[in-house]
PDB file of C-alpha atoms in Angstrom:
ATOM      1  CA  UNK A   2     -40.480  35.728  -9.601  1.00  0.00           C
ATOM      2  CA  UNK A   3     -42.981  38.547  -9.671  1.00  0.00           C
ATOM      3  CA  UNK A   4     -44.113  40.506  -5.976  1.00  0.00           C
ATOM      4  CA  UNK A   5     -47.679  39.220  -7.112  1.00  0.00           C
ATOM      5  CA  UNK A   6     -46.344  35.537  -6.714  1.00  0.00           C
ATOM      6  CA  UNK A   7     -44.659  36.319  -3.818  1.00  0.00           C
ATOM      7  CA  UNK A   8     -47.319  37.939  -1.407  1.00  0.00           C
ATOM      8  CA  UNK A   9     -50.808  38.009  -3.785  1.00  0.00           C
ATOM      9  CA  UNK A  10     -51.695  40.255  -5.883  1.00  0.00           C
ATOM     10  CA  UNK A  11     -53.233  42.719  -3.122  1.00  0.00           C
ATOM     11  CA  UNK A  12     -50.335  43.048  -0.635  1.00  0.00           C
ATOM     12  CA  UNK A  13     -48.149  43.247  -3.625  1.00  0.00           C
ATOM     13  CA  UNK A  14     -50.241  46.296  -5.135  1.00  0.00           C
ATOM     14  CA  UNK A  15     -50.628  48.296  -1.715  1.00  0.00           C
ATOM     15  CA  UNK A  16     -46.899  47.858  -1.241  1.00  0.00           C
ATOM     16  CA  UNK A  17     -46.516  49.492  -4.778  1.00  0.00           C
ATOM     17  CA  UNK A  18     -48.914  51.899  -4.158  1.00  0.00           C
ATOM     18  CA  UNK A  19     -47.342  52.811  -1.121  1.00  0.00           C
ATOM     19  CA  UNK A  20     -43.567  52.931  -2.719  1.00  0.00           C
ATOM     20  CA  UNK A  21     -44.796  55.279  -5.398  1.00  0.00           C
ATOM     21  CA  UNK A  22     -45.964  57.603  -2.729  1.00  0.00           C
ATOM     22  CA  UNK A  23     -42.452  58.143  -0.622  1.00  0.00           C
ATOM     23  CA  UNK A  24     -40.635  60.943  -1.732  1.00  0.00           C
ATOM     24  CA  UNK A  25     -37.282  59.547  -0.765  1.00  0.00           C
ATOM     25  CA  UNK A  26     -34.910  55.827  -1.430  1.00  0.00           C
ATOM     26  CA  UNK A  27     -34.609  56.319   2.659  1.00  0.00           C
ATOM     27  CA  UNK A  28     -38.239  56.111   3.108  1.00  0.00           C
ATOM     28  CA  UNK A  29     -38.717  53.049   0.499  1.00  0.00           C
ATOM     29  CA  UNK A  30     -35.992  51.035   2.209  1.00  0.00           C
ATOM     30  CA  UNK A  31     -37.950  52.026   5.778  1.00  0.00           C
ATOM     31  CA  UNK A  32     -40.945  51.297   4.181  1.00  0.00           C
ATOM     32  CA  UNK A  33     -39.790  47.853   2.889  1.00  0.00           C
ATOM     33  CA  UNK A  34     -37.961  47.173   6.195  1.00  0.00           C
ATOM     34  CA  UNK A  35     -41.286  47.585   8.112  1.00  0.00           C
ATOM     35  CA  UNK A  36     -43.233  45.356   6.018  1.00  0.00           C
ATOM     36  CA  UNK A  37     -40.939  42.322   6.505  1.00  0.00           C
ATOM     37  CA  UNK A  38     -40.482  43.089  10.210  1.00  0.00           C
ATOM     38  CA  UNK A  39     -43.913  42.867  10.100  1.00  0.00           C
ATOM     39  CA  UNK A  40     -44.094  39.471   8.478  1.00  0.00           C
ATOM     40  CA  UNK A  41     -41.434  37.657  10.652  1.00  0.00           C
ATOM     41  CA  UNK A  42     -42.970  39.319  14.303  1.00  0.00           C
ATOM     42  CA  UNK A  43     -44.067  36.029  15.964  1.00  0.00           C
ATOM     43  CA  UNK A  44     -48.159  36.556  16.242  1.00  0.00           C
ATOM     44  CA  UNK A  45     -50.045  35.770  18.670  1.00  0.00           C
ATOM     45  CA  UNK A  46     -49.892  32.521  20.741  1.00  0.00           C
ATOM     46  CA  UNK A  47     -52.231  29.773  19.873  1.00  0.00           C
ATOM     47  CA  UNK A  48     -54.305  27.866  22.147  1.00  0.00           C
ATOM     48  CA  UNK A  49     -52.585  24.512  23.264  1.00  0.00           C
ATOM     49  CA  UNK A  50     -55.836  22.840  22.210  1.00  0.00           C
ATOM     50  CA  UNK A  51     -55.596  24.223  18.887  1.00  0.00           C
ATOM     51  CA  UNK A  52     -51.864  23.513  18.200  1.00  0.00           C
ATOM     52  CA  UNK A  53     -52.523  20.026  19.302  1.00  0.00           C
ATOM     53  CA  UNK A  54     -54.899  19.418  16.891  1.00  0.00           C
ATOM     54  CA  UNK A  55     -52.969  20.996  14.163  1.00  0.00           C
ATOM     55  CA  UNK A  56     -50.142  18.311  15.828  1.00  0.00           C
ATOM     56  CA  UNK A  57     -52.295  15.257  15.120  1.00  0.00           C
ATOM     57  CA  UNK A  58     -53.137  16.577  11.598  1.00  0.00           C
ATOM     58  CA  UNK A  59     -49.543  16.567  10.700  1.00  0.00           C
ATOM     59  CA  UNK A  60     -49.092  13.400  12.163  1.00  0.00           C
ATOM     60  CA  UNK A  61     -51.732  11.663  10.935  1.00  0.00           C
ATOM     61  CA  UNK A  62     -51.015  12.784   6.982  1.00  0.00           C
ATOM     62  CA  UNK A  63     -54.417  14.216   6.850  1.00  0.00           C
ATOM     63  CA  UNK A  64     -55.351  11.288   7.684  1.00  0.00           C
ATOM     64  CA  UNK A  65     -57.424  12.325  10.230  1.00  0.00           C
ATOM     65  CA  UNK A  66     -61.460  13.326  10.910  1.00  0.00           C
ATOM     66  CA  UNK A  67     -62.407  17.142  12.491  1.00  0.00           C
ATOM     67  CA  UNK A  68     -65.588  15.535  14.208  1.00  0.00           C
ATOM     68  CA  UNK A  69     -62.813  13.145  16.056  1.00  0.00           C
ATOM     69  CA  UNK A  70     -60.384  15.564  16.856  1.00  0.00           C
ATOM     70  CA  UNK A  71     -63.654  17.815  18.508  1.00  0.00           C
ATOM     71  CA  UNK A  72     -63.900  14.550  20.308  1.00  0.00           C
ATOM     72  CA  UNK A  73     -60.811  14.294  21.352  1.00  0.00           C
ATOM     73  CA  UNK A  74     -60.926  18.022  22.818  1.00  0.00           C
ATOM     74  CA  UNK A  75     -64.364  17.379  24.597  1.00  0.00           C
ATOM     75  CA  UNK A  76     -65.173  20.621  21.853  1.00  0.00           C
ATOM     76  CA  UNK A  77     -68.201  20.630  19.583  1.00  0.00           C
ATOM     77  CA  UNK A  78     -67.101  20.585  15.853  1.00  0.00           C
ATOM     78  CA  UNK A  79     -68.793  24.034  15.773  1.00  0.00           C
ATOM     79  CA  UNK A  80     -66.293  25.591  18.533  1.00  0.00           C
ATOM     80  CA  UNK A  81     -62.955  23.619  16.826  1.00  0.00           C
ATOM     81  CA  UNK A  82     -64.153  25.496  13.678  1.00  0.00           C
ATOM     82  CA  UNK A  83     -64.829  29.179  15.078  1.00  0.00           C
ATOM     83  CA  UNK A  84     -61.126  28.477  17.195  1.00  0.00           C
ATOM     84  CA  UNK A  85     -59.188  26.999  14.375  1.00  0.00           C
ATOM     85  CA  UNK A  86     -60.259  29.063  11.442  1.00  0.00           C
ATOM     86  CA  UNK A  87     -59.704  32.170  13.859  1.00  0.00           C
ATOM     87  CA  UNK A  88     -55.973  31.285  15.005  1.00  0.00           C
ATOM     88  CA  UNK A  89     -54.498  29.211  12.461  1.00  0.00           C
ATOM     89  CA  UNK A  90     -56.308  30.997   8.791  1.00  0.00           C
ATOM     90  CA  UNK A  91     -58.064  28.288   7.717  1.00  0.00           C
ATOM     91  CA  UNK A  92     -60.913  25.456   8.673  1.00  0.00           C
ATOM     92  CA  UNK A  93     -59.596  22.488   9.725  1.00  0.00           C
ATOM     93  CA  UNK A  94     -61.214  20.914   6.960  1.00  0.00           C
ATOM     94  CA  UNK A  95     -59.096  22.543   4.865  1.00  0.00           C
ATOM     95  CA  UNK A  96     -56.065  22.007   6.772  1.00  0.00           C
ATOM     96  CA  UNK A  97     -56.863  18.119   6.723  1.00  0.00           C
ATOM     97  CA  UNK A  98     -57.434  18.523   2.460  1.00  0.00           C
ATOM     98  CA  UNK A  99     -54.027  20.653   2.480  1.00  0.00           C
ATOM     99  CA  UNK A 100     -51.829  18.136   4.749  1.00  0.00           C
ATOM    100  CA  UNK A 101     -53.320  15.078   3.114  1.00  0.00           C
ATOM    101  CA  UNK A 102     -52.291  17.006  -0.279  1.00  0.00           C
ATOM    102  CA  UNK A 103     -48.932  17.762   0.648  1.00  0.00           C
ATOM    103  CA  UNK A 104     -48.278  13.993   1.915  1.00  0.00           C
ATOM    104  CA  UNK A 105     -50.105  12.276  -1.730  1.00  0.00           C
ATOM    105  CA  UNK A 106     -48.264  15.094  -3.876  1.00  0.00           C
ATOM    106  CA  UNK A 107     -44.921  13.795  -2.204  1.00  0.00           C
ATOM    107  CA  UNK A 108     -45.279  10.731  -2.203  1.00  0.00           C
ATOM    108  CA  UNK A 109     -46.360  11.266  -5.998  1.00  0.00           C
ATOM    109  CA  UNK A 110     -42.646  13.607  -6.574  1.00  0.00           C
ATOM    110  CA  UNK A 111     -40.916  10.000  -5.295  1.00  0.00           C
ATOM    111  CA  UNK A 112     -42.281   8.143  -7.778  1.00  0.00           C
ATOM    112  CA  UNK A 113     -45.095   6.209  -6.058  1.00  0.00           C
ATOM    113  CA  UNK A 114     -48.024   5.629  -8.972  1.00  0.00           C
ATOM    114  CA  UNK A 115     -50.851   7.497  -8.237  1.00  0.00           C
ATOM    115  CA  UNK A 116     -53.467   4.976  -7.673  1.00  0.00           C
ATOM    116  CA  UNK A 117     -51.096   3.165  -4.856  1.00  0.00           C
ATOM    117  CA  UNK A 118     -50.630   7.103  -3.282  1.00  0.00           C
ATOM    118  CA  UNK A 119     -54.667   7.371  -3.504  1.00  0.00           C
ATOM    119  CA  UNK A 120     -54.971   4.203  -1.723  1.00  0.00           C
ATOM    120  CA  UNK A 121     -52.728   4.841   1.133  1.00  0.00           C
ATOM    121  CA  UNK A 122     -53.010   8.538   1.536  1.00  0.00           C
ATOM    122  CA  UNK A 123     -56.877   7.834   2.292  1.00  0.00           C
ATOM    123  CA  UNK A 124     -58.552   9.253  -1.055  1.00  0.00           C
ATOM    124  CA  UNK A 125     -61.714   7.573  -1.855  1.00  0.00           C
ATOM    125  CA  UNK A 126     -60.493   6.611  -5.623  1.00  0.00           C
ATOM    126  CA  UNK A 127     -57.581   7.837  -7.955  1.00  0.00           C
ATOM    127  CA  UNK A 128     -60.331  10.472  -9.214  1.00  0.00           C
ATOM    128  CA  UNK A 129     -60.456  11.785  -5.901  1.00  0.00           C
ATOM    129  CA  UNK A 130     -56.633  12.218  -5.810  1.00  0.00           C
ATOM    130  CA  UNK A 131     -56.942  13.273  -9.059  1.00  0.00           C
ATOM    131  CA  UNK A 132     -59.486  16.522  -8.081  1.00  0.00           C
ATOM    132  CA  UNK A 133     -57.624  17.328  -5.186  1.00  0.00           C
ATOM    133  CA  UNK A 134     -54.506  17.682  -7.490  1.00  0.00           C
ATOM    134  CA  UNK A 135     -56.060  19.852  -9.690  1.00  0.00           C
ATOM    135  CA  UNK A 136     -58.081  21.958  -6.798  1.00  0.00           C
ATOM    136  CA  UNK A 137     -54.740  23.261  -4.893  1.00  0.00           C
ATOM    137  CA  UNK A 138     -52.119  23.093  -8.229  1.00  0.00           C
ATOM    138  CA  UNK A 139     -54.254  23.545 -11.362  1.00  0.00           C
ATOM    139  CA  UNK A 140     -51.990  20.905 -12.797  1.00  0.00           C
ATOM    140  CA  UNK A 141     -52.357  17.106 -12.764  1.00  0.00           C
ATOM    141  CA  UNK A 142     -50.828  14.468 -10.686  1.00  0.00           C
ATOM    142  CA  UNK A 143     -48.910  13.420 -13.512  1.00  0.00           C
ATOM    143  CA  UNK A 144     -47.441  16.714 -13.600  1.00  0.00           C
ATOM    144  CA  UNK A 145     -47.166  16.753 -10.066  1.00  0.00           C
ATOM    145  CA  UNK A 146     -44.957  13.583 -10.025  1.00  0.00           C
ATOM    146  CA  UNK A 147     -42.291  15.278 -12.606  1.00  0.00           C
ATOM    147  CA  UNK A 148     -41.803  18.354 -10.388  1.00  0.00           C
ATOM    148  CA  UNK A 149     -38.517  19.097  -8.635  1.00  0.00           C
ATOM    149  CA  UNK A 150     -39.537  21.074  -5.544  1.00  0.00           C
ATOM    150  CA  UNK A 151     -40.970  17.752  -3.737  1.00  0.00           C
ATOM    151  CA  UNK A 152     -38.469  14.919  -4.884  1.00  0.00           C
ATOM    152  CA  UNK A 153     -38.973  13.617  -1.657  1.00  0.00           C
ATOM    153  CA  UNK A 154     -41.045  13.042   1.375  1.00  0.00           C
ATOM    154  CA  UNK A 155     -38.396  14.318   3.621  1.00  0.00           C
ATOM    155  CA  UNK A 156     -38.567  17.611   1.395  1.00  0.00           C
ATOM    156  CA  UNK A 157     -42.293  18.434   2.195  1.00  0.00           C
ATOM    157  CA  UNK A 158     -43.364  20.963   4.399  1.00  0.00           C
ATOM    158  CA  UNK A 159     -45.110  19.278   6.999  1.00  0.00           C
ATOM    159  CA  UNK A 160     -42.201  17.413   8.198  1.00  0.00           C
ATOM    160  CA  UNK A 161     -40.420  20.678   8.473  1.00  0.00           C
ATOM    161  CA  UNK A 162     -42.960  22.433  10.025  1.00  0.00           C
ATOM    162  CA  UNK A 163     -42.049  22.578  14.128  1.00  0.00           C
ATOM    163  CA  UNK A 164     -44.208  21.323  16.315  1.00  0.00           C
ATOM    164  CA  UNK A 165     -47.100  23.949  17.601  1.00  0.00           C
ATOM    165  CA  UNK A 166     -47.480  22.694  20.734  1.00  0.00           C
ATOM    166  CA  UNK A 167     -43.640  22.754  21.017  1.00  0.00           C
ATOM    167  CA  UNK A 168     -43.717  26.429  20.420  1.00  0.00           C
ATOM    168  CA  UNK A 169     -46.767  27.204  22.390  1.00  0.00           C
ATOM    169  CA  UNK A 170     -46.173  24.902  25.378  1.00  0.00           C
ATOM    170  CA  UNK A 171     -43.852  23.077  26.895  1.00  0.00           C
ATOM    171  CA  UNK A 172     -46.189  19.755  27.254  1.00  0.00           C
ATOM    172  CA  UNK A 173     -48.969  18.775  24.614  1.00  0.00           C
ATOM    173  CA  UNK A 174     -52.155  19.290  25.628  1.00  0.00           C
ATOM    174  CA  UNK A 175     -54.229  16.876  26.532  1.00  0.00           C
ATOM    175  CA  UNK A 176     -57.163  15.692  24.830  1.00  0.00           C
ATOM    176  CA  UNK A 177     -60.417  15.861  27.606  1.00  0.00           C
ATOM    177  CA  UNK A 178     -61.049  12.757  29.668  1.00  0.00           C
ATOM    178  CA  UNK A 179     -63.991  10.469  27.930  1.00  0.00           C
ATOM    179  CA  UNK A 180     -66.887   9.594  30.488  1.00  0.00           C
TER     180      UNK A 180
END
């Protein structure tokens, strides 16, 4: 596997860039030892709000509409936005498209046909599945199904991925009171 496919093509070139500039194997290795102590540091926390949204994402497959979680959180959709794209990397759009991926493209590596997976996993047709596919893989569903990294739904990501407001908090947040 190449750096570039690792960490993108522009971490990957400024950590090149920056090898070829030490004078010294003792400085590379420091160098190198820097940059990964730099990716594991835990960042900073994330607002209970925020990793309880995130929490009903997950839960919910995707599954789930931003304008209800802002609800939910007594937030406009504006604020969950500005928050969520801010702490977590991404919209929460996006995050809904990438967990509702993750669940269909599983449930595809099991063996499910793809127009029962577009059905249940909440796509408006198999087309639909069938863009989204393409959109975060470049390859189709069909292709999808036949890979070995997600032969099954206990393999995918999301059910691995811990709890946020587990790590943040010791109790979920909860969701403002409705008047």
């Amino acid at each position: 596997m190449a750096l570039d496919d690792l960490w993108g093509e522009r971490r990957a070139a400024r950590l090149r860039e920056q090898l070829a500039q030490t004078a010294s194997w003792e400085e590379r290795f420091a160098l190198v030892e820097a940059l990964l102590a730099g990716l594991t540091a835990p960042g900073p926390a994330i607002e209970p709000e925020l990793a309880w949204a995130w929490d009903r994402i997950v839960a919910g497959h995707g599954q789930v509409r931003v304008e209800g979680l802002a609800d939910e959180l007594g937030w406009s959709r504006k604020r969950l936005w500005s928050r969520f794209h801010a702490q977590l990397g991404l919209p929460p759009k996006r995050a809904v498209k990438l967990v509702r991926y993750d669940w269909a493209a599983t449930r595809l590596a099991g063996g499910q046909e793809a127009a029962r997976v577009a059905a249940d996993c909440g796509y408006a047709d198999q087309s639909h599945l069938h863009r989204d596919v393409v959109a975060f893989t470049g390859v189709t569903p069909a292709t999808v199904a036949g890979q070995s990294l997600i032969a099954t739904a206990d393999m995918a990501w999301v059910d691995h991925v811990p709890r946020l407001s587990a790590r943040w908090s010791r109790h979920a947040p909860r969701p403002a009171a409705r008047a």
